[in-house]
Coordinates of N, CA and C and ligand atoms in Angstrom, one line a residue:
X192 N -2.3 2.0 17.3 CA -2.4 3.1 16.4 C -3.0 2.6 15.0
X193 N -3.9 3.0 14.5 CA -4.5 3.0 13.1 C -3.9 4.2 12.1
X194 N -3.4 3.5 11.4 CA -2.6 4.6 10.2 C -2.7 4.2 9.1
X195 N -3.1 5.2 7.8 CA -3.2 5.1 6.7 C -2.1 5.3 5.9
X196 N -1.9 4.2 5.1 CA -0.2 5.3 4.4 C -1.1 5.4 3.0
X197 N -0.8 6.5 2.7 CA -0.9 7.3 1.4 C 0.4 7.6 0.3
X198 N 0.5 7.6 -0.9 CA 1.2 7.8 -1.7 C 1.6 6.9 -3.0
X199 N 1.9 7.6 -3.9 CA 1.8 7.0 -5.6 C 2.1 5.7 -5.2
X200 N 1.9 4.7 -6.6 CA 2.5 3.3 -6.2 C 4.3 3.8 -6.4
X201 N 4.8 2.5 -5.7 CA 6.3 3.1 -5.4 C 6.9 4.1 -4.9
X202 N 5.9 4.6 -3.7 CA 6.6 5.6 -3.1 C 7.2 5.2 -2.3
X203 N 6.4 4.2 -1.9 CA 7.3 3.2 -0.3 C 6.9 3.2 0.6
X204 N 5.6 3.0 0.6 CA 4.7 2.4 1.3 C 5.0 0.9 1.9
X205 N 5.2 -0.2 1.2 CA 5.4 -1.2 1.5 C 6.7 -1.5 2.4
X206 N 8.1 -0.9 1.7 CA 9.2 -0.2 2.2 C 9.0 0.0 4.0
X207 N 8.6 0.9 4.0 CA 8.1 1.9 5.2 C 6.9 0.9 6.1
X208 N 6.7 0.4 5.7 CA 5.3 -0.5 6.4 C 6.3 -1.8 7.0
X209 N 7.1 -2.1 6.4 CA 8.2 -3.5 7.0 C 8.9 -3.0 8.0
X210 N 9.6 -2.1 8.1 CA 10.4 -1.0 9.2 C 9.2 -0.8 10.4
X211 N 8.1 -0.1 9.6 CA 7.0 -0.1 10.8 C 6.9 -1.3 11.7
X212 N 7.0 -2.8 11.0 CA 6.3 -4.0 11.1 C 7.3 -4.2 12.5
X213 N 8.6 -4.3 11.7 CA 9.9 -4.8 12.7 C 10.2 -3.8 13.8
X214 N 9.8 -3.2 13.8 CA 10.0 -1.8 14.8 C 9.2 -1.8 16.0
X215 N 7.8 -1.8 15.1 CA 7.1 -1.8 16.3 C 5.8 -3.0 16.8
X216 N 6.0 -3.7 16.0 CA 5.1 -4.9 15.1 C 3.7 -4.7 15.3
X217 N 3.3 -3.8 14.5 CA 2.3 -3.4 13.8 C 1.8 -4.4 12.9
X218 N 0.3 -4.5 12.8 CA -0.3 -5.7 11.9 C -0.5 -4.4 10.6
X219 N 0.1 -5.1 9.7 CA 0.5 -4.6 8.2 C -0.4 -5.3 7.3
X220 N -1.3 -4.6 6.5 CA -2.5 -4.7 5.3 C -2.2 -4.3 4.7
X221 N -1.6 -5.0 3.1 CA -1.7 -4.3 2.1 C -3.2 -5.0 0.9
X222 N -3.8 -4.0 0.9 CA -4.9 -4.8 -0.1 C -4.1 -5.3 -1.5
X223 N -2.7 -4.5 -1.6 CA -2.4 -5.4 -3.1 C -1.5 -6.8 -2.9
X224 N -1.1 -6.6 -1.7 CA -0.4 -7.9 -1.2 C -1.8 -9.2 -1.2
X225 N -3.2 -8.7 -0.3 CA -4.0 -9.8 -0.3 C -4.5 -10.1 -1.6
X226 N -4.6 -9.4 -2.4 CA -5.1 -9.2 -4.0 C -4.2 -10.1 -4.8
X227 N -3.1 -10.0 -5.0 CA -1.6 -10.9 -5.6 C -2.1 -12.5 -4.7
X228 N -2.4 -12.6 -3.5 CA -2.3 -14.0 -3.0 C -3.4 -14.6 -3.6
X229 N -4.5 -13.6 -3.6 CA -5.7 -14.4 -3.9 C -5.8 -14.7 -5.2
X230 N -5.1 -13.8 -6.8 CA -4.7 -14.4 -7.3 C -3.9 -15.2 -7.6
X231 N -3.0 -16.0 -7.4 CA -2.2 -16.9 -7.0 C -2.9 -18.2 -6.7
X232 N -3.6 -18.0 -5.6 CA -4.1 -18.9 -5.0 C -5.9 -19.4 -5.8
X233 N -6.1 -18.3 -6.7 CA -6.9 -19.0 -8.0 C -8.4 -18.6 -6.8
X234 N -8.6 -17.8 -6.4 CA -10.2 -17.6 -5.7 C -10.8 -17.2 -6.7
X235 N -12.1 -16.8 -6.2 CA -13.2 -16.3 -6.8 C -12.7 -14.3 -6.9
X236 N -12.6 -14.3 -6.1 CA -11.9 -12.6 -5.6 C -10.6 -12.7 -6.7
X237 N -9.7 -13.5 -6.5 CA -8.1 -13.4 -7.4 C -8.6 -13.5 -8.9
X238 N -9.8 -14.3 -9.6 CA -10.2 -14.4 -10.5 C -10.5 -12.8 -11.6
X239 N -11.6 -12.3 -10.4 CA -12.6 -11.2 -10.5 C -11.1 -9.9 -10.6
X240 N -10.1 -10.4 -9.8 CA -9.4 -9.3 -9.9 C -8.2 -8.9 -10.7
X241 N -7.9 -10.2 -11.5 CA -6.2 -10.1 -11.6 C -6.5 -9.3 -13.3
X242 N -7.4 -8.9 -14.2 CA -7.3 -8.0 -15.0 C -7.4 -6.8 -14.8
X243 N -7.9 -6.6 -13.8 CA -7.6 -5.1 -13.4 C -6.2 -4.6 -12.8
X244 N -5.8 -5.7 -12.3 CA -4.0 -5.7 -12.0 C -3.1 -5.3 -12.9
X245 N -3.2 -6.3 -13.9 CA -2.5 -6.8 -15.0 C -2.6 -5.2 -15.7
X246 N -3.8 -4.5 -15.9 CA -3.9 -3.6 -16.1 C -3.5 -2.3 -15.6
X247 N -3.2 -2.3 -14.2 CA -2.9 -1.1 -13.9 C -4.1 -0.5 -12.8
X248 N -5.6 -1.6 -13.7 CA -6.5 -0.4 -12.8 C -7.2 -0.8 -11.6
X249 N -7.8 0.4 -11.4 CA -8.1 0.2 -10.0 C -9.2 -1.0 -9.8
X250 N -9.2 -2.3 -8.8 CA -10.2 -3.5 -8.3 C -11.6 -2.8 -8.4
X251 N -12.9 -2.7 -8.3 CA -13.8 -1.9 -7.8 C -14.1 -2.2 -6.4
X252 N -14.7 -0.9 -6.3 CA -14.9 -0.6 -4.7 C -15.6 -1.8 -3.9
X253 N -16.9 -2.5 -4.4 CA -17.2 -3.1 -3.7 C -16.4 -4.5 -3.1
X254 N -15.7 -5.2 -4.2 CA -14.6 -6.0 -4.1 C -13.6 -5.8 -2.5
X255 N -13.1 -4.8 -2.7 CA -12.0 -4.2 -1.9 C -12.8 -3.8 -0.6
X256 N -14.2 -3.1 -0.2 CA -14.5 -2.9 0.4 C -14.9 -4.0 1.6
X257 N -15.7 -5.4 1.0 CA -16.3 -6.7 1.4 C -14.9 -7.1 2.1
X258 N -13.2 -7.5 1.0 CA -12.3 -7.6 1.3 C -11.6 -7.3 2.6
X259 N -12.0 -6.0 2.9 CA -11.5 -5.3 3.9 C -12.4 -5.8 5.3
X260 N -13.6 -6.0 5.7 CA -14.5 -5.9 6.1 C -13.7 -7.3 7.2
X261 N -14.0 -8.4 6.1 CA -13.6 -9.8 6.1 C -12.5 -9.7 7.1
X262 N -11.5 -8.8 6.3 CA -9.7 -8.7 7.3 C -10.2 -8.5 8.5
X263 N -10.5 -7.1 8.9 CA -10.8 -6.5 10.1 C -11.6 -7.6 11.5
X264 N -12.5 -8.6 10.6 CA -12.7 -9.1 12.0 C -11.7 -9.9 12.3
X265 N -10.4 -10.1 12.0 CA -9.2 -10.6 11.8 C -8.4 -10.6 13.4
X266 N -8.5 -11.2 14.8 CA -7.9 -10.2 16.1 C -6.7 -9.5 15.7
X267 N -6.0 -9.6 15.1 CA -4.6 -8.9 14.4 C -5.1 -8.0 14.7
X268 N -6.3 -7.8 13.9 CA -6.4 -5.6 13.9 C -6.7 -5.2 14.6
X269 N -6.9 -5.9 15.8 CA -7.5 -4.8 17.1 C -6.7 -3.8 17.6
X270 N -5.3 -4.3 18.2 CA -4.0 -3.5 18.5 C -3.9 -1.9 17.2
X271 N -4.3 -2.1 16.2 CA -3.8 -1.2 15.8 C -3.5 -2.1 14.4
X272 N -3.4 -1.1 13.3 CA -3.0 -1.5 12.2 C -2.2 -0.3 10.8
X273 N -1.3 -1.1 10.0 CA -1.3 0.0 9.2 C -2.1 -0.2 7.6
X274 N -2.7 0.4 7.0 CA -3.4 0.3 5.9 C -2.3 0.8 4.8
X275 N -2.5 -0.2 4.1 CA -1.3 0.1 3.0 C -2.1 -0.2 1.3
X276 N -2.4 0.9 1.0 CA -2.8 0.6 -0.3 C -4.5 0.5 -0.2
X277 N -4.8 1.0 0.6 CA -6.2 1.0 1.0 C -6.3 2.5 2.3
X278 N -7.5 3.2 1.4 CA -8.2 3.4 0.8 C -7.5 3.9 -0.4
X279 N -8.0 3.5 -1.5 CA -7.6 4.0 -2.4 C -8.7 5.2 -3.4
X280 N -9.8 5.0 -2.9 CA -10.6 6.1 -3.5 C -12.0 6.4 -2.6
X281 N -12.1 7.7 -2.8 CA -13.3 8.6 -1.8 C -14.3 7.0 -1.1
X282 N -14.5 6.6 -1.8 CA -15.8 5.7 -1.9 C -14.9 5.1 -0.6
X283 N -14.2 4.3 -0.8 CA -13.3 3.4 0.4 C -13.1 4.3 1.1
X284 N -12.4 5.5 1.4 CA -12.2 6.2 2.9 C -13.4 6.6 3.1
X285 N -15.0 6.2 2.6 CA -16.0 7.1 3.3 C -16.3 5.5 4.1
X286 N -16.1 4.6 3.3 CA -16.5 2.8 3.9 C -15.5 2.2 4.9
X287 N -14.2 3.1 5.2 CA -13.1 2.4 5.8 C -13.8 3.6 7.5
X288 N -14.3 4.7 7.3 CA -14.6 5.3 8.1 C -15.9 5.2 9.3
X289 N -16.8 4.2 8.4 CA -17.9 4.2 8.9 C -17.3 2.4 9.6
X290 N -16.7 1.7 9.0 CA -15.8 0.5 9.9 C -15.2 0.4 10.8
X291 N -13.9 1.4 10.8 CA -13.5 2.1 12.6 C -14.4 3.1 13.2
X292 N -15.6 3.0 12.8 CA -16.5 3.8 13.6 C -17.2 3.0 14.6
X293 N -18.0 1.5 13.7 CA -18.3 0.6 13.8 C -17.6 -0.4 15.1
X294 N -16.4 0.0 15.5 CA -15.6 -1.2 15.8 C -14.8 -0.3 16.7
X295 N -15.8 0.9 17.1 CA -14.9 1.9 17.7 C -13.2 2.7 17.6
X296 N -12.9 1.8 16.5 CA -11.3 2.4 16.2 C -11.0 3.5 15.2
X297 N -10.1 4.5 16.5 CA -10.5 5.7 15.7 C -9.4 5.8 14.3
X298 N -9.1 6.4 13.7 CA -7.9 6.5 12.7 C -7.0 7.7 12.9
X299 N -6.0 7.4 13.4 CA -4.7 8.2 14.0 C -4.3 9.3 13.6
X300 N -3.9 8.5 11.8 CA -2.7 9.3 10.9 C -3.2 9.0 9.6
X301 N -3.3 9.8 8.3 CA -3.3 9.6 7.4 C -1.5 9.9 7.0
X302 N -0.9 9.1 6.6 CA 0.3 9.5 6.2 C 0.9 9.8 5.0
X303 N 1.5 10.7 4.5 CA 1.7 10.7 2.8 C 3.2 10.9 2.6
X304 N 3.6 9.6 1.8 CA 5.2 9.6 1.1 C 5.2 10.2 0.3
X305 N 5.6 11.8 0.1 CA 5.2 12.4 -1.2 C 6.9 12.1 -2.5
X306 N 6.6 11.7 -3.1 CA 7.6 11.2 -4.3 C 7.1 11.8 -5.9
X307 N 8.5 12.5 -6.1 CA 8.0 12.9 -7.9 C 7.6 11.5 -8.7
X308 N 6.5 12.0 -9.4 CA 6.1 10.3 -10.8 C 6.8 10.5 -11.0
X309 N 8.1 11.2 -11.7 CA 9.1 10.1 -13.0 C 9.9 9.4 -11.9
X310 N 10.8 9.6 -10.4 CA 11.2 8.9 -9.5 C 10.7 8.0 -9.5
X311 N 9.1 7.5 -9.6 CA 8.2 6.9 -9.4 C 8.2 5.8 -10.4
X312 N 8.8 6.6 -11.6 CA 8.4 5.1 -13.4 C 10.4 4.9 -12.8
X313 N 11.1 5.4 -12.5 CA 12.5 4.6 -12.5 C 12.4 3.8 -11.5
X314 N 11.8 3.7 -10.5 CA 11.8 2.8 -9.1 C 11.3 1.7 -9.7
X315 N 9.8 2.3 -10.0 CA 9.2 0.7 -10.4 C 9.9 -0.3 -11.2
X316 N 10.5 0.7 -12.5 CA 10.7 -0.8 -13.6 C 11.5 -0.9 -13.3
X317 N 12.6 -0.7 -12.2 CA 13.7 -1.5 -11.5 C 13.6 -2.4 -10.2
X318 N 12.2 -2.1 -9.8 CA 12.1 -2.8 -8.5 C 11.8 -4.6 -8.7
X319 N 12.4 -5.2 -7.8 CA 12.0 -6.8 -7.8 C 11.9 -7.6 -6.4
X320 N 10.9 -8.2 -6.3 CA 10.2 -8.5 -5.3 C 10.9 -10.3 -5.2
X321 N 10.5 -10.4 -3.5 CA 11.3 -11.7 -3.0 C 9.4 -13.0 -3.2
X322 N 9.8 -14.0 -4.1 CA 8.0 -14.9 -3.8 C 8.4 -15.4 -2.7
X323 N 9.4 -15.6 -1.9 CA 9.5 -16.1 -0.6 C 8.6 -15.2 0.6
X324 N 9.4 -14.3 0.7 CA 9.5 -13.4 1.8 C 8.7 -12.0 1.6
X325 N 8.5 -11.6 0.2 CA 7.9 -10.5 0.2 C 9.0 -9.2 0.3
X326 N 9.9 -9.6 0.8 CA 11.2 -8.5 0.6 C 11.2 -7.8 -1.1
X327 N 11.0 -6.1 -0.7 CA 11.0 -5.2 -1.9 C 12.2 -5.1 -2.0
X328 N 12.9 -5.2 -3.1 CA 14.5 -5.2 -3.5 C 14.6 -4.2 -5.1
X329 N 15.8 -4.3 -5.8 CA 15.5 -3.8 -6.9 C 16.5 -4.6 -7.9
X330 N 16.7 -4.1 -9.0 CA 17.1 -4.9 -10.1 C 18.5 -5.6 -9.2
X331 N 19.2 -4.6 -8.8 CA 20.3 -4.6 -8.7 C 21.1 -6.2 -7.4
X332 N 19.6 -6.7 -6.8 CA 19.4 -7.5 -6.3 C 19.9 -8.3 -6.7
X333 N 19.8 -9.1 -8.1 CA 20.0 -10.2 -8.8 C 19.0 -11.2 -8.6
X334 N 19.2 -12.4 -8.6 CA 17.8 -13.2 -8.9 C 17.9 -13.8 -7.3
X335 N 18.2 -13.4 -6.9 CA 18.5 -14.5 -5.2 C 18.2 -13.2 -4.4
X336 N 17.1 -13.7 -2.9 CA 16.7 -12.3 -2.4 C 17.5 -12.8 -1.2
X337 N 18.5 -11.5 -0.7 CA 19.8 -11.1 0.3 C 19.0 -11.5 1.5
X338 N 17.2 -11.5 1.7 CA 16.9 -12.1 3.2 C 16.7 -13.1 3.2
X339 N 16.2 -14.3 2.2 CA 15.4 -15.5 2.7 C 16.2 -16.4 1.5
X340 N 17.0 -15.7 0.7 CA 17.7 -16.7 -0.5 C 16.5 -17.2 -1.4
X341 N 15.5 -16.9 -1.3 CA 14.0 -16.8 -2.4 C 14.5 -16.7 -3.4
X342 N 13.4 -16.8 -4.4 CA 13.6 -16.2 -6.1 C 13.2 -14.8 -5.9
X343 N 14.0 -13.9 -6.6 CA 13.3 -12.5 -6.8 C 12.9 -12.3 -8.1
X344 N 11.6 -11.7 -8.2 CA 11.1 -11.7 -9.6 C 10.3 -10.6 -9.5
X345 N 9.7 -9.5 -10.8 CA 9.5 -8.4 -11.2 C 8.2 -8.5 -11.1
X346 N 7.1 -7.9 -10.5 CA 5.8 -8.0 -10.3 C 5.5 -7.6 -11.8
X347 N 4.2 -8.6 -12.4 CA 3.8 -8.4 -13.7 C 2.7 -6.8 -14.0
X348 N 2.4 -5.9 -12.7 CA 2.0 -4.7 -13.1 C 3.4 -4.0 -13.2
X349 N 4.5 -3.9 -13.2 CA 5.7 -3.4 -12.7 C 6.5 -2.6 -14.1
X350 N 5.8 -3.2 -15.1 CA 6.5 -2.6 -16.7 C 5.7 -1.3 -16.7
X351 N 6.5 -0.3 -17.6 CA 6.6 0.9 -17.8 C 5.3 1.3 -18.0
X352 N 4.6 0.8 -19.3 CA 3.1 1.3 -19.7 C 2.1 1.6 -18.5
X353 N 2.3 -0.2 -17.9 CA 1.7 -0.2 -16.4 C 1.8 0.9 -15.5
X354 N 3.0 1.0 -15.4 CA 3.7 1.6 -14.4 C 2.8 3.4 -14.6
X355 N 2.6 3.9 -15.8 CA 2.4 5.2 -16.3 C 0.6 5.2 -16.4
X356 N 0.1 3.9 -16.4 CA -1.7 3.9 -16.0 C -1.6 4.2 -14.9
X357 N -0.7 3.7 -13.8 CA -1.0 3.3 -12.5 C -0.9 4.9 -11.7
X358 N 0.4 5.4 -12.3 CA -0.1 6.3 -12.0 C -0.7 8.2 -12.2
X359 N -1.4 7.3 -13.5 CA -2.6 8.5 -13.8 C -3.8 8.2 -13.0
X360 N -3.9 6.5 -12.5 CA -5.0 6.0 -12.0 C -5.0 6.6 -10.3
X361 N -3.5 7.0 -10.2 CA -3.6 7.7 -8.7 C -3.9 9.1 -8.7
X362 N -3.5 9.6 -9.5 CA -3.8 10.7 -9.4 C -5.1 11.3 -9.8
X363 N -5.7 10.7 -10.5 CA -7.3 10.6 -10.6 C -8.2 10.5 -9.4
X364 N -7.7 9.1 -8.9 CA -9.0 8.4 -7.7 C -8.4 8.5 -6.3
X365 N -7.3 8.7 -6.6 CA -6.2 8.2 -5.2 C -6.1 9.4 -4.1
X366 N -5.2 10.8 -5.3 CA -4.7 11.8 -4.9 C -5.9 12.5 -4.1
X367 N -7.0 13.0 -4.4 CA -7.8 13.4 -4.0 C -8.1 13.1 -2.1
X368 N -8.0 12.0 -1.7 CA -7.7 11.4 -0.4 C -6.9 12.7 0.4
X369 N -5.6 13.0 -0.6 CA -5.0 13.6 0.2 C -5.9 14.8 1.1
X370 N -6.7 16.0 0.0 CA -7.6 16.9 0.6 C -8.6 16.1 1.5
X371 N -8.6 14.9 1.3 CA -9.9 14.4 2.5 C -9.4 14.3 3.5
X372 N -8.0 13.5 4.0 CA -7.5 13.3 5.0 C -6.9 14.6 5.5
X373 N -6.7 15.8 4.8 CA -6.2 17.3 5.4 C -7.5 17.8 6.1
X374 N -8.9 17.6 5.4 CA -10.1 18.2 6.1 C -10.2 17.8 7.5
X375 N -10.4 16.1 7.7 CA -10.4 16.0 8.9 C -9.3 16.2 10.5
X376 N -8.0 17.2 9.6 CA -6.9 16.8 10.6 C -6.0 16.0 10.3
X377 N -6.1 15.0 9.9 CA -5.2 13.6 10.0 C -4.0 13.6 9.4
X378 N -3.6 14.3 8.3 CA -2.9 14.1 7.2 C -1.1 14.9 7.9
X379 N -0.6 13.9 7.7 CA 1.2 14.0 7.9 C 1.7 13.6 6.9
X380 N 3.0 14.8 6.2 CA 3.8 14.0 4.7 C 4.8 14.0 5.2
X381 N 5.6 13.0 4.7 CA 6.8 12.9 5.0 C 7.5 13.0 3.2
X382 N 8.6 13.4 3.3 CA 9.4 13.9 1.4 C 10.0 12.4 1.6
X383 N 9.6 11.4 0.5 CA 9.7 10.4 -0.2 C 10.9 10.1 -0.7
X384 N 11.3 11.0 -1.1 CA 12.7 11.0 -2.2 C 13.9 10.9 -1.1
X385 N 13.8 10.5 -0.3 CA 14.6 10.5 0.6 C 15.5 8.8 0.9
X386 N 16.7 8.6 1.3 CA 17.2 7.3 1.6 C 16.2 6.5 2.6
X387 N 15.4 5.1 2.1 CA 14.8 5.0 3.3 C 14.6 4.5 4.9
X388 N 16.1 4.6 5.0 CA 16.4 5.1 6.8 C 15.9 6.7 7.3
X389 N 16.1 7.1 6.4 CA 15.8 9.0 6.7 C 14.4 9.1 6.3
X390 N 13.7 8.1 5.6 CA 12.4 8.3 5.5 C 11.9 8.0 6.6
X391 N 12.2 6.9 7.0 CA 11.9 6.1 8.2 C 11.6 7.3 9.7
X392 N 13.3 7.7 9.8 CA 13.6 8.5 10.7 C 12.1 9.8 10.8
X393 N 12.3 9.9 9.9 CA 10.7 11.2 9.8 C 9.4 10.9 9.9
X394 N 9.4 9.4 9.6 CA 8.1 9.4 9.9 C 7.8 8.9 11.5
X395 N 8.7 8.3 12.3 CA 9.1 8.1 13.6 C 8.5 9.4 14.2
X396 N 9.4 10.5 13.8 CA 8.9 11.5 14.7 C 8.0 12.7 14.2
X397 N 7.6 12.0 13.1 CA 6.3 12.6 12.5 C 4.9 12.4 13.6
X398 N 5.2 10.6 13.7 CA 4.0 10.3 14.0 C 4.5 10.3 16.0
X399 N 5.5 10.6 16.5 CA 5.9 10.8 17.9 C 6.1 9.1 18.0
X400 N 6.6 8.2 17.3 CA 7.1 6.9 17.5 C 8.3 7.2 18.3
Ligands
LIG632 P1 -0.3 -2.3 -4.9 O1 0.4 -3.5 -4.5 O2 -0.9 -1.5 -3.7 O3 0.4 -1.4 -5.8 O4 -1.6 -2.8 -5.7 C1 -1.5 -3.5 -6.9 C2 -2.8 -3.5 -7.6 O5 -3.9 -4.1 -6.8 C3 -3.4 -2.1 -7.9 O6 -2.8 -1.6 -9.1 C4 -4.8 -2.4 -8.1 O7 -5.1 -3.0 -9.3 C5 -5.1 -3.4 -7.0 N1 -5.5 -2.7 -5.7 C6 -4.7 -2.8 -4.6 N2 -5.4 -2.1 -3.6 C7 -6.5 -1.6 -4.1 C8 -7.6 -0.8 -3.6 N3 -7.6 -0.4 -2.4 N4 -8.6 -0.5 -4.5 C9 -8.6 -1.0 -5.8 N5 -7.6 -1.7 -6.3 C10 -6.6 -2.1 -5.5

């Protein structure tokens, strides 16, 4: 299965993509996951991109596009994959479409966590991430992450200002996706605001998992 998950940042995508992972072990892409490593890890790509992070705004297309390209000849993706954080704007779902065209794989599901923004600015500036494990957690966590005993620490786009570019920046370039992915068919929402076992549960039999 090829699936797109859609929805603001901190709707729970990433959340929902680990459940997917452990469930059904689905090869899981998040372009901000590969983005954060590559900065980290000091590339040419992490270089080019970590102000636009820092910022809130969106990488450019061609960046993300090459990025993407690169992954996919990856054997992971053949089985199927979920896209997390990608496509993020018209330009990528017209380039992510002519790729599973390319490679014969079709795209299943466009999926959408639909979540209110202000849910969206309280989640973020309390959410805190595991540098171990990658485990999404929240304040309430403390500094030790409950799966791998990691450090848990606050992703540097994660403060409020950020948090409120990020997402004007979706609703600008992002949201629009949604009408694309309803044109061709694809598009399934599941309501966000929900505990996420019960999100979980919906999107199971959203998508007939
Ligand atoms: P995320 O972890 O998905 O919230 O992404 C964190 C940041 O990485 C975003 O705010 C963007 O700066 C950048 N980013 C991630 N995915 C994309 C993408 N598909 N297109 C452009 N920028 C991206």
């Amino acid at each position: 299965m090829n699936i797109v998950l859609l929805g603001g940042p901190g709707a729970g995508k990433g959340t929902q993509s680990d459940k997917l992972v452990d469930a059904f072990g689905f090869c899981h892409i998040s372009t901000g996951d590969i983005l954060r490593g590559a900065v980290k890890a000091g590339t040419e790509l992490g270089k080019k991109a970590k102000g636009y992070m820092d910022a809130g705004d969106l990488v450019p297309d061609d960046l993300i596009i090459d990025m993407m390209k690169e992954r996919f000849q990856q054997p992971d993706t053949a089985e199927g994959v979920i896209l997390d954080g990608f496509p993020r704007t018209t330009v990528q779902a017209v380039a992510l479409d002519s790729l599973l065209a390319e490679l014969e794989r079709p795209l299943d599901a466009a999926l959408l966590i639909d979540v209110d923004p202000e849910v969206i600015v309280a989640r973020l500036t309390s959410r805190r991430m595991c540098r171990e494990c990658g485990y999404i957690g929240n304040v309430s966590d403390g500094d030790t992450c409950p799966k791998c005993a990691g450090e848990m620490y606050q992703r540097d786009d994660d403060n409020e200002d950020t948090v409120r570019n990020r997402l004007d920046v979706y609703a600008k370039s992002t949201a629009p996706l949604i009408d694309y992915y309803r044109g061709s068919d694809l598009l399934v929402t599941v309501n966000g605001c929900q505990e996420p076992d019960k999100v979980f549960a919906d999107i199971k039999e959203l998508l007939g998992l």
